[in-house]
PDB file of C-alpha atoms in Angstrom:
ATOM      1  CA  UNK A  82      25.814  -1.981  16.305  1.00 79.00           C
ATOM      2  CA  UNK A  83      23.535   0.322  14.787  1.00 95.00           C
ATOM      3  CA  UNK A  84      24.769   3.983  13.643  1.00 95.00           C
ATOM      4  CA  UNK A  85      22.623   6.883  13.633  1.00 98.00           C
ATOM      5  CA  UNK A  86      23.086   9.806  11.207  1.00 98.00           C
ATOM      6  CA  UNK A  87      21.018  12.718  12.641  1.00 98.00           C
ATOM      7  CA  UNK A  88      20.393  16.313  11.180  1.00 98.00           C
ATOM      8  CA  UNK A  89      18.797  18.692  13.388  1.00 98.00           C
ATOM      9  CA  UNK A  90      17.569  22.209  12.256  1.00 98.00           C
ATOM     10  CA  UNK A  91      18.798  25.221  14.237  1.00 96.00           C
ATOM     11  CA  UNK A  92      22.623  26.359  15.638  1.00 96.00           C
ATOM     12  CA  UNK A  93      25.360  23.944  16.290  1.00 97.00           C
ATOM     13  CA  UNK A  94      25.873  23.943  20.611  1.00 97.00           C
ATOM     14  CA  UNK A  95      27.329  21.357  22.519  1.00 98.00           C
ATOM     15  CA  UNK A  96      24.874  20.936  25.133  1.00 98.00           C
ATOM     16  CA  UNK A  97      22.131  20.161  22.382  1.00 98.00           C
ATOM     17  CA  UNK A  98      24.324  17.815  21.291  1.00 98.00           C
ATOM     18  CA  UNK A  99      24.831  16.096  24.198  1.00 98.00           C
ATOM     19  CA  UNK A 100      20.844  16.122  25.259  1.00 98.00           C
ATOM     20  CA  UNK A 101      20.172  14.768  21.435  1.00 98.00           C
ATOM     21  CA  UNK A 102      22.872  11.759  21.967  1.00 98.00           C
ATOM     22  CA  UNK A 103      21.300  10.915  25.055  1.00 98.00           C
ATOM     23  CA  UNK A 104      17.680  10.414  24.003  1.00 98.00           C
ATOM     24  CA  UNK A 105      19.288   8.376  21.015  1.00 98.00           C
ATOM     25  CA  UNK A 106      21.655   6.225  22.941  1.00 98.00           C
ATOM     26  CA  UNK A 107      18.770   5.873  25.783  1.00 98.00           C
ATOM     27  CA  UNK A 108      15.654   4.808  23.539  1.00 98.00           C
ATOM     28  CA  UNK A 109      18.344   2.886  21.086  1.00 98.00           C
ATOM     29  CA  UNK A 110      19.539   0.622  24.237  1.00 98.00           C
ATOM     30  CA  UNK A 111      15.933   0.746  26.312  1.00 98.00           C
ATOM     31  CA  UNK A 112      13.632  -0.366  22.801  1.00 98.00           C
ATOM     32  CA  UNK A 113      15.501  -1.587  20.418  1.00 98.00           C
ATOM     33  CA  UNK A 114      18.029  -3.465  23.046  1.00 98.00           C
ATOM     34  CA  UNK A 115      20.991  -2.655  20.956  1.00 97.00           C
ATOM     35  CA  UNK A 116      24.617  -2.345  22.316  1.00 95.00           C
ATOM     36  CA  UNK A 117      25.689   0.922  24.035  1.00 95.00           C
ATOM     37  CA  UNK A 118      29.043   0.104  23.303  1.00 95.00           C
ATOM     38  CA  UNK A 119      29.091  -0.666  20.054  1.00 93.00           C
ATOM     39  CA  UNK A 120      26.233   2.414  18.877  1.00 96.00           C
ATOM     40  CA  UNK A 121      27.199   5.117  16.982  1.00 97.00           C
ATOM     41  CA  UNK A 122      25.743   8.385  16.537  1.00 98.00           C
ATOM     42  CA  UNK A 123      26.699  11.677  13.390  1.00 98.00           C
ATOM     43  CA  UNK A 124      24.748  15.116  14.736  1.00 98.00           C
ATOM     44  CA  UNK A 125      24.850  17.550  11.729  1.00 98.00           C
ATOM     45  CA  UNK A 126      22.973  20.969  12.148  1.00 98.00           C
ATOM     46  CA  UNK A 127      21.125  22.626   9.068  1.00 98.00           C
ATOM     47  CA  UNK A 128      20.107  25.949   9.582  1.00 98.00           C
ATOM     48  CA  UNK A 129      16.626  27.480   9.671  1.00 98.00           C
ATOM     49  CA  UNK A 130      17.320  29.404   6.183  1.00 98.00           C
ATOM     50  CA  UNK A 131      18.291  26.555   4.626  1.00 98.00           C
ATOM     51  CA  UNK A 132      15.654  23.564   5.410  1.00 98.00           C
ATOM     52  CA  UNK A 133      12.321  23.695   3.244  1.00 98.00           C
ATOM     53  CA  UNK A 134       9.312  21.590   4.285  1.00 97.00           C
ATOM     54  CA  UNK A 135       6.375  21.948   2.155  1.00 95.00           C
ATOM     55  CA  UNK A 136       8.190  24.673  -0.287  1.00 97.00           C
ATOM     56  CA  UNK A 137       8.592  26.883   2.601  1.00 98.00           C
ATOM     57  CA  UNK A 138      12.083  27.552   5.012  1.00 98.00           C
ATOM     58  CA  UNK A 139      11.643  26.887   8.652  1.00 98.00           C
ATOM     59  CA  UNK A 140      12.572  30.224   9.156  1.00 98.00           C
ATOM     60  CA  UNK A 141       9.591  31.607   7.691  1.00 98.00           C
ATOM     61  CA  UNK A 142       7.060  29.598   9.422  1.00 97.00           C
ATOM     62  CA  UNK A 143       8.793  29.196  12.900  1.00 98.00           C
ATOM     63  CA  UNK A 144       9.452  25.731  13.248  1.00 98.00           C
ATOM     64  CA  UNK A 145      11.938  23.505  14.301  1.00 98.00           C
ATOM     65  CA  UNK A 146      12.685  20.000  12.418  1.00 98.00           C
ATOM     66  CA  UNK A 147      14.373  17.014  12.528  1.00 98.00           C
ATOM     67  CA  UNK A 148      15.780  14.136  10.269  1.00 98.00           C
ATOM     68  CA  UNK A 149      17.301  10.743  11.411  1.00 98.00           C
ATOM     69  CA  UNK A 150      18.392   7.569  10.426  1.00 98.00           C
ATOM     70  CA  UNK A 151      19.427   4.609  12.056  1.00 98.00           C
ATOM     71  CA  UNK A 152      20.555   1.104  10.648  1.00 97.00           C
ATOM     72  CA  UNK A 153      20.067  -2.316  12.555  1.00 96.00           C
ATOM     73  CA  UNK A 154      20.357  -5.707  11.621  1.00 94.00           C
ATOM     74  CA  UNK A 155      16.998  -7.067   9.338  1.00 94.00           C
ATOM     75  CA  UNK A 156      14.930  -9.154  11.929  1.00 92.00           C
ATOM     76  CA  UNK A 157      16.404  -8.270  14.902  1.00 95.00           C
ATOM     77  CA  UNK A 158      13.744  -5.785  15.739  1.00 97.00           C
ATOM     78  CA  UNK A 159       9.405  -5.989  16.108  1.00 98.00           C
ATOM     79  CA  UNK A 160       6.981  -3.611  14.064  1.00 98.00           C
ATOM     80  CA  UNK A 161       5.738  -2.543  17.311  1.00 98.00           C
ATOM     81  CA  UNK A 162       9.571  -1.849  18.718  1.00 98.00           C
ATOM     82  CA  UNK A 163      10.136   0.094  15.860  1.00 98.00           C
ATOM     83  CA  UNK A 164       6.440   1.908  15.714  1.00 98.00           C
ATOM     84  CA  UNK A 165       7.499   2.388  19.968  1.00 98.00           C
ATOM     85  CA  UNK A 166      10.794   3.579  19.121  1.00 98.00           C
ATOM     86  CA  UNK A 167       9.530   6.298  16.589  1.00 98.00           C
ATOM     87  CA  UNK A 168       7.252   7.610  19.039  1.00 98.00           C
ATOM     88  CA  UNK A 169       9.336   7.961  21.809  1.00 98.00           C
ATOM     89  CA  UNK A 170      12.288   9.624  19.612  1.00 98.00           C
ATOM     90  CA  UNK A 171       9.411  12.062  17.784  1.00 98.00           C
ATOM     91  CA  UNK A 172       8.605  13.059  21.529  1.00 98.00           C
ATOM     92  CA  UNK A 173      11.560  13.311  22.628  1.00 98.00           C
ATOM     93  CA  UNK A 174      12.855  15.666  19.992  1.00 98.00           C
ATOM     94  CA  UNK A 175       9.742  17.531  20.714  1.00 98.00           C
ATOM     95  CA  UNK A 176      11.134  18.134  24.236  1.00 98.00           C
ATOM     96  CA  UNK A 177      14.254  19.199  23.476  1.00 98.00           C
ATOM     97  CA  UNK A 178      13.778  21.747  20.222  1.00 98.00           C
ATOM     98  CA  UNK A 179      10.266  22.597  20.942  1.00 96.00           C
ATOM     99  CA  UNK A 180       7.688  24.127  18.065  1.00 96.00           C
ATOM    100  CA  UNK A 181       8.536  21.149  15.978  1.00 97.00           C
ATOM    101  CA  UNK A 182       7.269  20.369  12.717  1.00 97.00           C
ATOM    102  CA  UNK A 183       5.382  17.692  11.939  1.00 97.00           C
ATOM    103  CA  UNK A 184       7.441  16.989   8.732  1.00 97.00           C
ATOM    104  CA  UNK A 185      10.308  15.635  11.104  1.00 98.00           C
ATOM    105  CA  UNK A 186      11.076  11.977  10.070  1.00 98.00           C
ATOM    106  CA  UNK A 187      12.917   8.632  11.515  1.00 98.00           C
ATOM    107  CA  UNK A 188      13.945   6.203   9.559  1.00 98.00           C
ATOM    108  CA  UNK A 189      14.782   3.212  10.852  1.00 98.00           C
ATOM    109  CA  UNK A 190      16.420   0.795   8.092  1.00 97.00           C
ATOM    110  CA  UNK A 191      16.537  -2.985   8.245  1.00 96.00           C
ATOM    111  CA  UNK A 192      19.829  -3.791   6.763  1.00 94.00           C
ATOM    112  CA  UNK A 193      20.750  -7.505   5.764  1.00 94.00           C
ATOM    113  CA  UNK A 194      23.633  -8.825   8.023  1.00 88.00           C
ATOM    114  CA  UNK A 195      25.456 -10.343   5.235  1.00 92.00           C
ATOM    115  CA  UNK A 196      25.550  -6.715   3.702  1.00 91.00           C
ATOM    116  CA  UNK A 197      26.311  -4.720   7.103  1.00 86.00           C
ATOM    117  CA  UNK A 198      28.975  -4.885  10.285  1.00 87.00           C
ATOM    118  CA  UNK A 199      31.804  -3.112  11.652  1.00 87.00           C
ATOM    119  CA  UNK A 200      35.173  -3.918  11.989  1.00 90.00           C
ATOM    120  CA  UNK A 201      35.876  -5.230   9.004  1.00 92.00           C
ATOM    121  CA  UNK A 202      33.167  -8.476   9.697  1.00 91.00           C
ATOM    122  CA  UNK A 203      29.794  -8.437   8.899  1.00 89.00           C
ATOM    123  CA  UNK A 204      27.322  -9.225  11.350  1.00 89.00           C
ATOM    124  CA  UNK A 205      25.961 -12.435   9.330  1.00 89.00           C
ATOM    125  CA  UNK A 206      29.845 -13.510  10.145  1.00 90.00           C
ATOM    126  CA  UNK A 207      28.870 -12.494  13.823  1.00 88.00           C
ATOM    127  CA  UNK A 208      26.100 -14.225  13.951  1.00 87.00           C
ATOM    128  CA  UNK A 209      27.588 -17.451  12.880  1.00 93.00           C
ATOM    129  CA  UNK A 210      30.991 -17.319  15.148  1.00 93.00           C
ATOM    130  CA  UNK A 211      29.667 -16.215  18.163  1.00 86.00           C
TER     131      UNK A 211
END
């Protein structure tokens, strides 16, 4: 059930779009064995002139970037599944925006089940009915 808020520097297209929420939903499912079904994913686009790394727009030194988030359950997830899944989604976005910055960061947060869920139950309530 985790949901992934994503920012991507560059121009809004769907077929970007679609390539980014495939790498997600692929290395989300294939590492960190969460639910297809239940996976969410926000794509938001920033533009060159207005995403700074190191003082400096993207624009003026010709690189691409990246920013993303996702939230899973606390303990439902390995350090190295989370180091793997970090290194796979860095390369990744390397493949599909090219010339990318190092400065492009994942963050994948451990959220406590009694303070996360869908539908109106949390998943500590999940955990304990199913």
């Amino acid at each position: 059930m985790p949901i992934l808020t994503v920012k991507v520097s560059g121009k809004k297209s769907r077929d970007l779009t679609a390539r980014i929420a495939d790498l997600l939903m692929d290395l989300t499912g294939r590492i960190l064995k969460k639910k297809r079904e239940v996976t969410a994913i926000a794509i938001e686009y920033v533009d060159h002139d207005s995403w700074f790394v190191g003082g400096r727009l993207l624009s003026e030194i010709g690189k691409n970037s990246f920013y993303f988030d996702i939230k899973i359950t606390d303990e439902t997830n390995t350090k190295d599944e989370k180091a793997r899944y970090i290194e796979e989604a860095f390369a990744g976005f390397e493949r599909i925006l090219g010339n990318l910055h190092e400065e492009s960061y994942i963050y994948v947060q451990d959220v406590r089940a009694a303070s996360y869920g869908y539908g109106g139950r949390t998943q500590e309530y999940r955990y304990h009915h199913s």
